[in-house]
XYZ file of C-alpha atoms in Angstrom:
566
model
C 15.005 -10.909 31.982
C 16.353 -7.839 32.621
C 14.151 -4.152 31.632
C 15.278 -0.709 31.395
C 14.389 1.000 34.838
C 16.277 4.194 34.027
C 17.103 6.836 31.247
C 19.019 9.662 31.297
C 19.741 12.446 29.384
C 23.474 12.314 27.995
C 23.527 15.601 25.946
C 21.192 17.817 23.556
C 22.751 19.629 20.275
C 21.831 21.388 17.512
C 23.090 20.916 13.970
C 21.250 22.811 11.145
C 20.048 20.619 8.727
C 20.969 17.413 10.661
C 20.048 14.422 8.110
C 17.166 11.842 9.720
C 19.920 9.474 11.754
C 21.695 6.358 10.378
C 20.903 2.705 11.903
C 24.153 2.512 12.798
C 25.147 5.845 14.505
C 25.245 5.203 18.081
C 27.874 3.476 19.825
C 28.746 1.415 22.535
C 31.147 4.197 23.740
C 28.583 6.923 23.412
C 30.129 8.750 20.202
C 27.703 9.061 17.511
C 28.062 9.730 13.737
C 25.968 12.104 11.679
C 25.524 13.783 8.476
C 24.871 17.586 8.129
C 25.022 20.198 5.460
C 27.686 22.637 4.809
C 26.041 25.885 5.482
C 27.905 27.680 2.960
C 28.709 25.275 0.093
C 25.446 24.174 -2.101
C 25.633 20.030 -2.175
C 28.154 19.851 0.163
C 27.294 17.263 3.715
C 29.953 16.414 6.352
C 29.796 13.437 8.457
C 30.970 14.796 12.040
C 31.279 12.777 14.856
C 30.171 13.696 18.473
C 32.094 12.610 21.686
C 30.575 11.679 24.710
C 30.308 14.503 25.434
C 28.772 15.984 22.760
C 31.822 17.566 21.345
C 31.973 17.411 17.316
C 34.557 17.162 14.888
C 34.178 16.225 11.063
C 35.449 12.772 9.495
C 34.481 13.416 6.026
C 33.281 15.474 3.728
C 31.488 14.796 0.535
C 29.502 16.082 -1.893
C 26.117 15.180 -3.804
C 22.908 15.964 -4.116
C 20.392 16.018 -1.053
C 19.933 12.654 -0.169
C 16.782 11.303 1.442
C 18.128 8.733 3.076
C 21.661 7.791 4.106
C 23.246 4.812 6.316
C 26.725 4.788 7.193
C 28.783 2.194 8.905
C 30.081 2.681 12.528
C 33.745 4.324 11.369
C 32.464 6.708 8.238
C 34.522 4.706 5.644
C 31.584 3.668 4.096
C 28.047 5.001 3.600
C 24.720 4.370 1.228
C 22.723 7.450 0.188
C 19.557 7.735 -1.970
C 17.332 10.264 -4.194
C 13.911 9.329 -5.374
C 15.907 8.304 -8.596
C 19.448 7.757 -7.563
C 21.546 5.202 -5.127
C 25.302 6.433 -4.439
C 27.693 4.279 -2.674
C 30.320 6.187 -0.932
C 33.555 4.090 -0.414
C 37.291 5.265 0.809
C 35.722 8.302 -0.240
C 34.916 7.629 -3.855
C 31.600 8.005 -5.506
C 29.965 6.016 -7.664
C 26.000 5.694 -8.224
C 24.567 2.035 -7.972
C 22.611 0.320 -11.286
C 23.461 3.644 -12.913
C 22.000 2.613 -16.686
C 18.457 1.727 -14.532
C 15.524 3.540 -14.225
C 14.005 2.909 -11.280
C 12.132 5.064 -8.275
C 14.009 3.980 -4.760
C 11.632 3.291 -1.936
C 14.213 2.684 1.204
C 17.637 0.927 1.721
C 19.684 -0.732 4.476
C 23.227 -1.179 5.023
C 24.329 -4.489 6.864
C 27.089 -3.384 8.846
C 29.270 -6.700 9.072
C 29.155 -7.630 5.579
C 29.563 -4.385 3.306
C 26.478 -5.361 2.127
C 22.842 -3.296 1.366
C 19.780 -4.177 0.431
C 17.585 -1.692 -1.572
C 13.697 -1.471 -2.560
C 12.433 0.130 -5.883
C 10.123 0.076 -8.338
C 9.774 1.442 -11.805
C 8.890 4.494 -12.841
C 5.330 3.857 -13.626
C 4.932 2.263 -9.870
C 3.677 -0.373 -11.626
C 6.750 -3.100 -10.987
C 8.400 -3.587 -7.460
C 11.730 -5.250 -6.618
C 14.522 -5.361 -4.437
C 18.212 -6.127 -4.939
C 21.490 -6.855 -2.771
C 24.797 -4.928 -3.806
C 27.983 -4.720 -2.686
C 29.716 -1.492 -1.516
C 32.150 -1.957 -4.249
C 29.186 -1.118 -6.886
C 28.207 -4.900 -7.569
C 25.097 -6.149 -7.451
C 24.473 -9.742 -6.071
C 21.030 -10.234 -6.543
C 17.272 -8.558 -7.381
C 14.213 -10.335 -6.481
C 10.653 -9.017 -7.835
C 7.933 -8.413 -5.122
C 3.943 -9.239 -5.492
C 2.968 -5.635 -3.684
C 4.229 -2.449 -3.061
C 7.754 -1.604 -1.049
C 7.343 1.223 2.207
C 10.594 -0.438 3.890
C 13.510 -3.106 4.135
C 15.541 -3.720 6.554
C 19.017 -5.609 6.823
C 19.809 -7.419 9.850
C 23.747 -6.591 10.980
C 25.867 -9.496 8.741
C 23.622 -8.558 6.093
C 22.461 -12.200 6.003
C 18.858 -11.413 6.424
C 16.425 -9.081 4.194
C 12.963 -8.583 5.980
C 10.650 -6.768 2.957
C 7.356 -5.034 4.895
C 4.696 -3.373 2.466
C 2.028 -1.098 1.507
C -0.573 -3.771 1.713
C 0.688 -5.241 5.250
C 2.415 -8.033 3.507
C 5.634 -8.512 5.319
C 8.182 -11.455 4.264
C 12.039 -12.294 5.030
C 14.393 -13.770 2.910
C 18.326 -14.840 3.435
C 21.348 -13.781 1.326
C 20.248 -16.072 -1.671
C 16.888 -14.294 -2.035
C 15.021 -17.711 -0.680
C 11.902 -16.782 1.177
C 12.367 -17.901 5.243
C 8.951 -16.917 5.765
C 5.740 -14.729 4.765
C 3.621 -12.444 7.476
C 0.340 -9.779 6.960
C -1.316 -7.617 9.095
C -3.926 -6.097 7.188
C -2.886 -2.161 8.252
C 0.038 -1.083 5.904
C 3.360 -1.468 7.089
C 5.206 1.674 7.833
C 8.475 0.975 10.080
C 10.620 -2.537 10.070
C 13.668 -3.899 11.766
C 15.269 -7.256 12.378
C 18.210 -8.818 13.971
C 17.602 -12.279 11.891
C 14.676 -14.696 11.626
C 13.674 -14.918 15.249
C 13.183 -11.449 16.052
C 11.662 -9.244 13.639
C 10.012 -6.512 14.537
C 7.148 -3.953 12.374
C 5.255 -1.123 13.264
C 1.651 0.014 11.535
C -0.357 2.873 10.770
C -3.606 3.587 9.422
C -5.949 6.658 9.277
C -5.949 7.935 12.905
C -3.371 7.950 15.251
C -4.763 5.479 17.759
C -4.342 2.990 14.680
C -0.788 2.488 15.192
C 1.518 -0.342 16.968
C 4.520 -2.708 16.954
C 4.640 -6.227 16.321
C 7.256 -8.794 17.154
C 7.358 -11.719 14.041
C 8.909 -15.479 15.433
C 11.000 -17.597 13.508
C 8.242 -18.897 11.778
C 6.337 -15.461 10.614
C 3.795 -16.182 13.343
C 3.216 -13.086 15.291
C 4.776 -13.271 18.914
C 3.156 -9.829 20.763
C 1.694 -6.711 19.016
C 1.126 -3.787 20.972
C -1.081 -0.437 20.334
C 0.310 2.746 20.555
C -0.828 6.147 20.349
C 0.452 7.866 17.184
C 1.988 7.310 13.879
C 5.067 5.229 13.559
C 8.243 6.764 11.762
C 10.924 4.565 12.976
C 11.928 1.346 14.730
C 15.220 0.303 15.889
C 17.107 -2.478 17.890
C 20.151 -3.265 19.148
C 22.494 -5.691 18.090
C 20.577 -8.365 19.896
C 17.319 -7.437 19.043
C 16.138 -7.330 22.813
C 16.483 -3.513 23.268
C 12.866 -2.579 20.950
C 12.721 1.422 20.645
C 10.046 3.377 18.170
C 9.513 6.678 17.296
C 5.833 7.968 16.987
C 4.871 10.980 15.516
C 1.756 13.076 17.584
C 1.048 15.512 15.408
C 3.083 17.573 13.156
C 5.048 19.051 15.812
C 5.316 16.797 18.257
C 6.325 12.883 18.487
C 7.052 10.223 21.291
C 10.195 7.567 22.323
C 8.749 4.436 23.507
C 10.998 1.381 24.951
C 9.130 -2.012 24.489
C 10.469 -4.807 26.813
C 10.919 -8.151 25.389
C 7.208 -9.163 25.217
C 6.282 -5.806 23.861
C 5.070 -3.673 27.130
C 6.130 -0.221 26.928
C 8.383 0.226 29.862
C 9.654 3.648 29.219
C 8.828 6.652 27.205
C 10.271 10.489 26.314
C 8.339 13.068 24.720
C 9.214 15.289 21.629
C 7.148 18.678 22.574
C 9.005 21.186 20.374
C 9.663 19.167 16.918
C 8.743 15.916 15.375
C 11.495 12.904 15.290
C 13.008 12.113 12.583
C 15.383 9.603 13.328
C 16.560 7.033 15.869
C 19.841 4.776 16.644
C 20.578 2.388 19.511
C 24.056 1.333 20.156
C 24.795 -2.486 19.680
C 24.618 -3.433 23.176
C 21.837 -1.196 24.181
C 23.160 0.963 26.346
C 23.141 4.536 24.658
C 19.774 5.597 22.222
C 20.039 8.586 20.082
C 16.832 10.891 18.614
C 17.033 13.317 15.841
C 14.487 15.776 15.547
C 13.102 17.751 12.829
C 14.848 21.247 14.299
C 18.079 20.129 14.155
C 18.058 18.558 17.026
C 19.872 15.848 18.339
C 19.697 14.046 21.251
C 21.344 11.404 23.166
C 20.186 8.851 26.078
C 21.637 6.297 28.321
C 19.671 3.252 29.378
C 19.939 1.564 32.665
C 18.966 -1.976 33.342
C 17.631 -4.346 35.740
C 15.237 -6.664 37.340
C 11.987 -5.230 36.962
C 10.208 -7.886 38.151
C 11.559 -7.558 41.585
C 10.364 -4.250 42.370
C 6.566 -5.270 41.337
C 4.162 -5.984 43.631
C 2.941 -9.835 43.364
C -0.531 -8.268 42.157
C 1.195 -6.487 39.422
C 3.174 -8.951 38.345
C 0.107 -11.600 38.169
C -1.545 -9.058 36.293
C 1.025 -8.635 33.326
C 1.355 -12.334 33.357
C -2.795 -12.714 32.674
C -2.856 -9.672 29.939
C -0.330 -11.679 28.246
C -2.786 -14.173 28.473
C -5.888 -12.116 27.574
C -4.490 -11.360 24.742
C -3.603 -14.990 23.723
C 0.603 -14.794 23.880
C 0.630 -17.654 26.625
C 4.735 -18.004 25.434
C 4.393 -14.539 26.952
C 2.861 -14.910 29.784
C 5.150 -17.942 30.894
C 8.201 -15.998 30.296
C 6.861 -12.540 32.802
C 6.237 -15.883 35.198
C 9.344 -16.967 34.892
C 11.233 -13.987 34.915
C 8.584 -13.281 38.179
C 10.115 -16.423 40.267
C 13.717 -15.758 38.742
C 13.289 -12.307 40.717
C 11.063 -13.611 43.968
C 11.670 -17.104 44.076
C 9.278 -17.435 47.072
C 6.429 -16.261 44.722
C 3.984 -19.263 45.291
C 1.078 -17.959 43.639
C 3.271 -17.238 40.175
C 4.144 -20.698 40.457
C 1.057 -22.044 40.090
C -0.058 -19.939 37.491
C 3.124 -20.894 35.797
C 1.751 -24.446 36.080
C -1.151 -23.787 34.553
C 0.202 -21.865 32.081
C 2.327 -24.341 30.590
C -0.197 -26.909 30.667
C -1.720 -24.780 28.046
C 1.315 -23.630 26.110
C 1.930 -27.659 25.888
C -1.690 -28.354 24.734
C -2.255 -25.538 21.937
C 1.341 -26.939 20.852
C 0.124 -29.727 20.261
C -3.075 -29.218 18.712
C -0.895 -26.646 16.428
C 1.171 -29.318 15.608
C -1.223 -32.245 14.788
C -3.678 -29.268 12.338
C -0.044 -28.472 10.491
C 0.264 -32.515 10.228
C -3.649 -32.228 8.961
C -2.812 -30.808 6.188
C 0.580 -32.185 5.176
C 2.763 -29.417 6.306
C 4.968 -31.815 8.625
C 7.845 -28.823 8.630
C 5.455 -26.404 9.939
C 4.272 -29.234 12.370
C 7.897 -29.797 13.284
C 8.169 -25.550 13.811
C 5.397 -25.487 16.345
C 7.170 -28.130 18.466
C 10.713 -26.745 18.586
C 9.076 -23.553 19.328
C 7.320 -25.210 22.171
C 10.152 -27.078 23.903
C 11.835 -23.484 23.596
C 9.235 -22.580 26.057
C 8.718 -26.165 27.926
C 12.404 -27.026 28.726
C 11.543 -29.768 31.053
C 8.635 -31.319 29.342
C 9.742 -35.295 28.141
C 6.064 -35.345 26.478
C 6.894 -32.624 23.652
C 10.379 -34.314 23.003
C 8.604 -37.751 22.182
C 5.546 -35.790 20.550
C 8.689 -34.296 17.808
C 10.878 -38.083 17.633
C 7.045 -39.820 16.405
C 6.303 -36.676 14.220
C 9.486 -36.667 12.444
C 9.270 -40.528 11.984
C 6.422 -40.322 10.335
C 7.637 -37.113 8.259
C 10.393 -39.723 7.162
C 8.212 -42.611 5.930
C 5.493 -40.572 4.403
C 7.872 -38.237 1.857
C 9.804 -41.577 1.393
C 7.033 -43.315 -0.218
C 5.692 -40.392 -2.306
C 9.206 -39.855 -3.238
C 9.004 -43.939 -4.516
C 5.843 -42.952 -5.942
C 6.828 -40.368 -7.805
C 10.622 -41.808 -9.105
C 7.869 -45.155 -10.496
C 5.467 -42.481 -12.405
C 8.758 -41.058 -14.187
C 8.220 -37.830 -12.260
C 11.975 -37.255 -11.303
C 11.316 -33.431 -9.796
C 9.309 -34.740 -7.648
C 10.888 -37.377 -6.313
C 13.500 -35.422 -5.423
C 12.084 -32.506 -3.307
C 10.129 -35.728 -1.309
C 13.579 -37.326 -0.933
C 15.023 -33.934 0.070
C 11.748 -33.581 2.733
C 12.283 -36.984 3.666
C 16.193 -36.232 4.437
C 15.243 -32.792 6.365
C 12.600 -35.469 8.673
C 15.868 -37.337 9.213
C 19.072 -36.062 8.375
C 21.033 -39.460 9.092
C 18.526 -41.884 7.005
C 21.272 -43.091 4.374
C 18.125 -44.916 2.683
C 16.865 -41.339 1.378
C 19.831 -40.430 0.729
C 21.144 -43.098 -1.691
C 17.371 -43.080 -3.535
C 17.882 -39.414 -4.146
C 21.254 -39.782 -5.575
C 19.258 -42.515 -8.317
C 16.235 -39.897 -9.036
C 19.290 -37.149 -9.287
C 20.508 -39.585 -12.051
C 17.494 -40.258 -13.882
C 16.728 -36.656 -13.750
C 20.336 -35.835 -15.026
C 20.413 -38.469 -17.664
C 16.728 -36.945 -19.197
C 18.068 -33.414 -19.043
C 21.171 -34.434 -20.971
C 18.592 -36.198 -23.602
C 16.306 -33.392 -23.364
C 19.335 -30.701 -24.254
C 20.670 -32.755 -26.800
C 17.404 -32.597 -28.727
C 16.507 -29.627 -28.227
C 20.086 -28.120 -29.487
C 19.287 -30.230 -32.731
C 16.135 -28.488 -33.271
C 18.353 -25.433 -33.029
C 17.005 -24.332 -29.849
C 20.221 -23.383 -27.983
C 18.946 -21.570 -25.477
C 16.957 -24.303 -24.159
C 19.438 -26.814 -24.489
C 22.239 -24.578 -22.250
C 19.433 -24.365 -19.633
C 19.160 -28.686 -19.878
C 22.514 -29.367 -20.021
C 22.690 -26.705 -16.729
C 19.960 -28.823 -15.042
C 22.019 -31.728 -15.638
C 25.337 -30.499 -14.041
C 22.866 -29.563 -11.096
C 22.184 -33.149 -10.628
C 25.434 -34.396 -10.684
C 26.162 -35.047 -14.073
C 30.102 -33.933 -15.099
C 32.913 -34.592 -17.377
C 34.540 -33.634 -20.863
C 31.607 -34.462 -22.473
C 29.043 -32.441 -20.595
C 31.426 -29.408 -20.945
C 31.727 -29.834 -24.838
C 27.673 -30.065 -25.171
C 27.954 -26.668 -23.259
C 30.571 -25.535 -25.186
C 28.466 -26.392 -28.638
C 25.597 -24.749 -27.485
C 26.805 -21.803 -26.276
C 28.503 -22.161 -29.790
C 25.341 -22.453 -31.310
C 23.440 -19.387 -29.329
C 25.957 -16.982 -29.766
C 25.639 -17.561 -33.815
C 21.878 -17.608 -33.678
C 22.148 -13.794 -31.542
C 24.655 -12.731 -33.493
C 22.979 -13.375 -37.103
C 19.560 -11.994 -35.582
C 21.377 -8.643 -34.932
C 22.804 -8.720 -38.030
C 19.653 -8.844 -39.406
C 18.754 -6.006 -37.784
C 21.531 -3.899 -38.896
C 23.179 -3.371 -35.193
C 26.673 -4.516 -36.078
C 27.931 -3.566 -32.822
C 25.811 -5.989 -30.968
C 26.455 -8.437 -33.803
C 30.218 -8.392 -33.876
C 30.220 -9.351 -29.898
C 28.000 -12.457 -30.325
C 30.178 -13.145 -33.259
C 33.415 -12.583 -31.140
C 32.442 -14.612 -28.040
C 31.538 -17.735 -30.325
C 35.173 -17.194 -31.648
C 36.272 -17.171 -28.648
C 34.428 -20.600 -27.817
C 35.220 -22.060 -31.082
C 38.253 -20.468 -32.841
C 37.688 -22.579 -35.800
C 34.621 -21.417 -37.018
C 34.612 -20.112 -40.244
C 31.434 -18.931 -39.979
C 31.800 -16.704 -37.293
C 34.970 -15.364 -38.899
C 32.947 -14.887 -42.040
C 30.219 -13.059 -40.484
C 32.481 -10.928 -38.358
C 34.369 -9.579 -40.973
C 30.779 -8.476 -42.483
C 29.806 -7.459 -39.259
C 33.210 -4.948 -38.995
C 32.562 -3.507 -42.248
C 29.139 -2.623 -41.802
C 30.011 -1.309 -38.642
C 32.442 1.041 -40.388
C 30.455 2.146 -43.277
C 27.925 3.112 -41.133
C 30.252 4.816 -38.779
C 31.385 6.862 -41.641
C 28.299 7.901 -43.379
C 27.202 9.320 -39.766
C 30.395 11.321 -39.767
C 29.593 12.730 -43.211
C 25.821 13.520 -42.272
C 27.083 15.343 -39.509
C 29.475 17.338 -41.797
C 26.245 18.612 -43.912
């Protein structure tokens, strides 16, 4: 486990009006990309890159309106800016504003770097509704999910795969690329600073009232809180590197003043830089670690380079026995084991570690277990599962965990088999299948769950197909197109599923259309009519009523021009 046990100063600049830095700015060859206003032309910013050695020369130039926030991929092709009201996406040096017919306030964005991907936070403009959406840099937007509580940040990991979401009321959740929810966390301190470099390693940082109120938090694979750490002053930023094993945050003193602090793996702070002069604003680390860059509020920038090495060698066997039982204290034995380990790694002829590394893992293997068998309590044989792998993470060389997880999952298996039976007898097809689908994640090879699940995916398919039919009867066509979708989920294909579609979409497009019609907006009305043309050329209605629809359309578009004659 290697810890920073150096950091220098690589150079110090000024820029007037230097923008808060992007994630991405640093790099591994110690150049560094930022954003600053022209200082003669009004809404006019220029993305200028610094050397190593701190020479600058600018990229690009663009203009728009202040932004508060911009991120910007490593070369400057591509960048993400926001207003309180506004998201512009800046790409091969065109402009174009994201969701540009919605109203919405926008709370924070992040750009994943691999992907051309970003992930942004708003709400409405009452503050009453909170969302956020994936887009891609090309103006399209993939996705928006709503969200229970109100957005501070979000954070992308790097290919964009990963969106963690931390809020105003601690609540802190991650979800993939599809918008499904990997897993929830909460403190119960609001949520001020987030990063994450995927589902294992997520870290937050918190604030309340005073200053001694904040810290940083490191989130596991399965939301449970891994370390959290207490640290003098409010958070403004966190950052990692590509890894997620270099942890820096920014901490703001007072108005005037702030803090760097490096966290080590298990969330000691190892080394730290003061901010006397002006308060941070900004921070990037360069994907392998090895170069950090501040901005300040001044105008200031400043770079750093990191040095590594075995920390644990250089400790006296007293202070490395006492990290290892604060760990411990503090109940992070996975913690604790790993400063052991990394202890005898260093000094291999550290008897006294060893022992406590004994003990240690004697407990780690116990409170697995009892984890595991409360998780099984209570039917939550994934979460059971979770507490196991995490454990033999830890307890490499422990045969008792690897049998504990072979007897758990077999009884995973048989358990959602027969409530999946159970369920498929009542006539409760849904259910069925998520058990079979539980039963299949218990044991991915079982071809017994499988084949059952492909019967329940037929009954369900078959009573979707009966349910759309009915319902498009009872001229419901909406309802039916969502059936007749369930049933293609399931499996169910051919001619005739794709001429029910076909009908109904027949069907719903007439119903809009004649509604609008109603309504006297022709313009509306004429599209429905046109796209069930387009589904059924042969309809005379729809012919019919678009030829009503066109002449309405142009009566009306007359007597405007007339009224605005008068």
């Amino acid at each position: 486990m290697a810890d920073i046990t150096n950091v220098n100063l690589v150079f110090l600049r000024k820029a007037r009006g230097l923008a808060p830095l992007s994630r991405y700015a640093m790099q591994d060859d110690g150049t560094i990309l930022v954003s600053v206003p022209d200082e003669l032309e009004v809404r006019t910013f220029h993305l200028v890159r610094f050397s190593e050695q701190g020479r600058s020369r600018i990229t690009q130039t663009y203009n728009v309106e202040t932004l508060r926030k911009t991120e910007v991929v490593p070369d400057g092709s591509a960048f993400v800016g926001s207003t309180d009201d506004d998201l512009y996406l800046f790409l091969k040096e065109r402009k174009t504003r994201f969701l540009p017919d919605r109203r919405a306030s926008y709370t924070d964005l992040s750009l994943g770097v691999e992907s051309g991907r970003f992930g942004v936070a708003f709400s409405d403009l009452l503050g009453a509704g909170h969302s956020v959406a994936m887009g891609e840099l090309g103006g399209r937007l993939l996705w928006t999910k709503d969200i229970a509580f109100p957005i501070n940040r979000v954070c992308l990991d790097r290919t964009a795969k990963f969106l963690a979401i931390a809020g105003e009321s601690g609540d802190l959740i991650l979800v993939d690329h599809t918008r499904k929810t990997i897993w929830n966390h909460r403190q119960d301190v609001p949520l001020l600073a987030i990063t994450t470099a995927g589902p294992q390693r997520t870290a937050f940082a918190t604030g309340g009232p005073t200053v001694e109120a904040g810290g940083v938090g490191l989130v596991g694979g399965d939301g449970t809180l891994l370390w959290f750490t207490e640290l003098v002053g409010t958070p403004v930023e966190l950052a990692v590197d590509a890894t997620g094993h270099t942890l820096a945050v920014l901490l703001a003193l007072d108005h005037s003043s702030g803090r760097l602090v490096f966290l080590s793996e298990d969330g000691l702070p190892v080394w730290d830089v003061d901010f006397e002069d002006s308060r941070p604003t900004g921070i990037s680390v360069s994907p392998s670690g090895r170069f950090v860059a501040v901005s300040l509020r001044d105008g200031t920038l400043v770079t750093y380079e990191l040095t590594f090495g075995e920390r644990m060698a250089s400790l006296s066997e007293e202070a490395s026995l006492a990290e290892a039982r604060q760990f411990h204290d503090r109940g992070n034995v996975s913690a604790a084991a790993e400063v052991l380990r990394a202890r005898l790694e260093a000094v291999p002829s550290d008897t006294r570690a060893c022992e406590l590394l004994v003990t240690v893992l004697e407990e780690l293997h116990q409170r697995s277990l009892h984890a595991a068998q409360t998780a099984e309590a209570v039917a939550d044989f994934s979460g059971a599962d979770g507490h196991l792998i995490a454990a033999q993470q830890d307890l490499t060389h422990d045969p008792g965990l690897a049998e504990a997880r072979t007897a758990l999952r077999q009884r995973w298996y048989q358990t959602k088999l027969l409530e999946a039976k159970a369920a498929l007898t009542s006539g409760n097809t849904e259910a069925a299948e998520a058990a079979f689908l539980e039963a299949i994640q218990a044991n991915p090879l079982a071809t017994e769950a499988r084949t059952q699940l492909a019967e329940a995916r037929y009954v369900g398919a078959e009573e979707a197909l009966q349910r759309g039919q009915m319902l498009l009867l009872q001229g419901d066509a909406t309802g039916a197109l969502l059936a007749f979708t369930e049933a293609r989920q399931k499996g169910a294909a051919g001619p005739e599923l794709s001429e029910k579609i076909r009908r109904a979409r027949v069907v719903e497009a007439m119903a809009l259309g004649n509604a609008l019609y109603q309504d006297q907006q022709y313009a509306a009305a004429l599209f429905q009519y046109k796209k069930a043309l387009r589904l059924d050329p042969e309809n005379g209605e729809a012919l019919q009523k678009l030829r009503y629809a066109q002449n309405f359309l142009q009566d009306t578009q007359l007597s405007d021009r007339f009224s605005r004659l008068e």
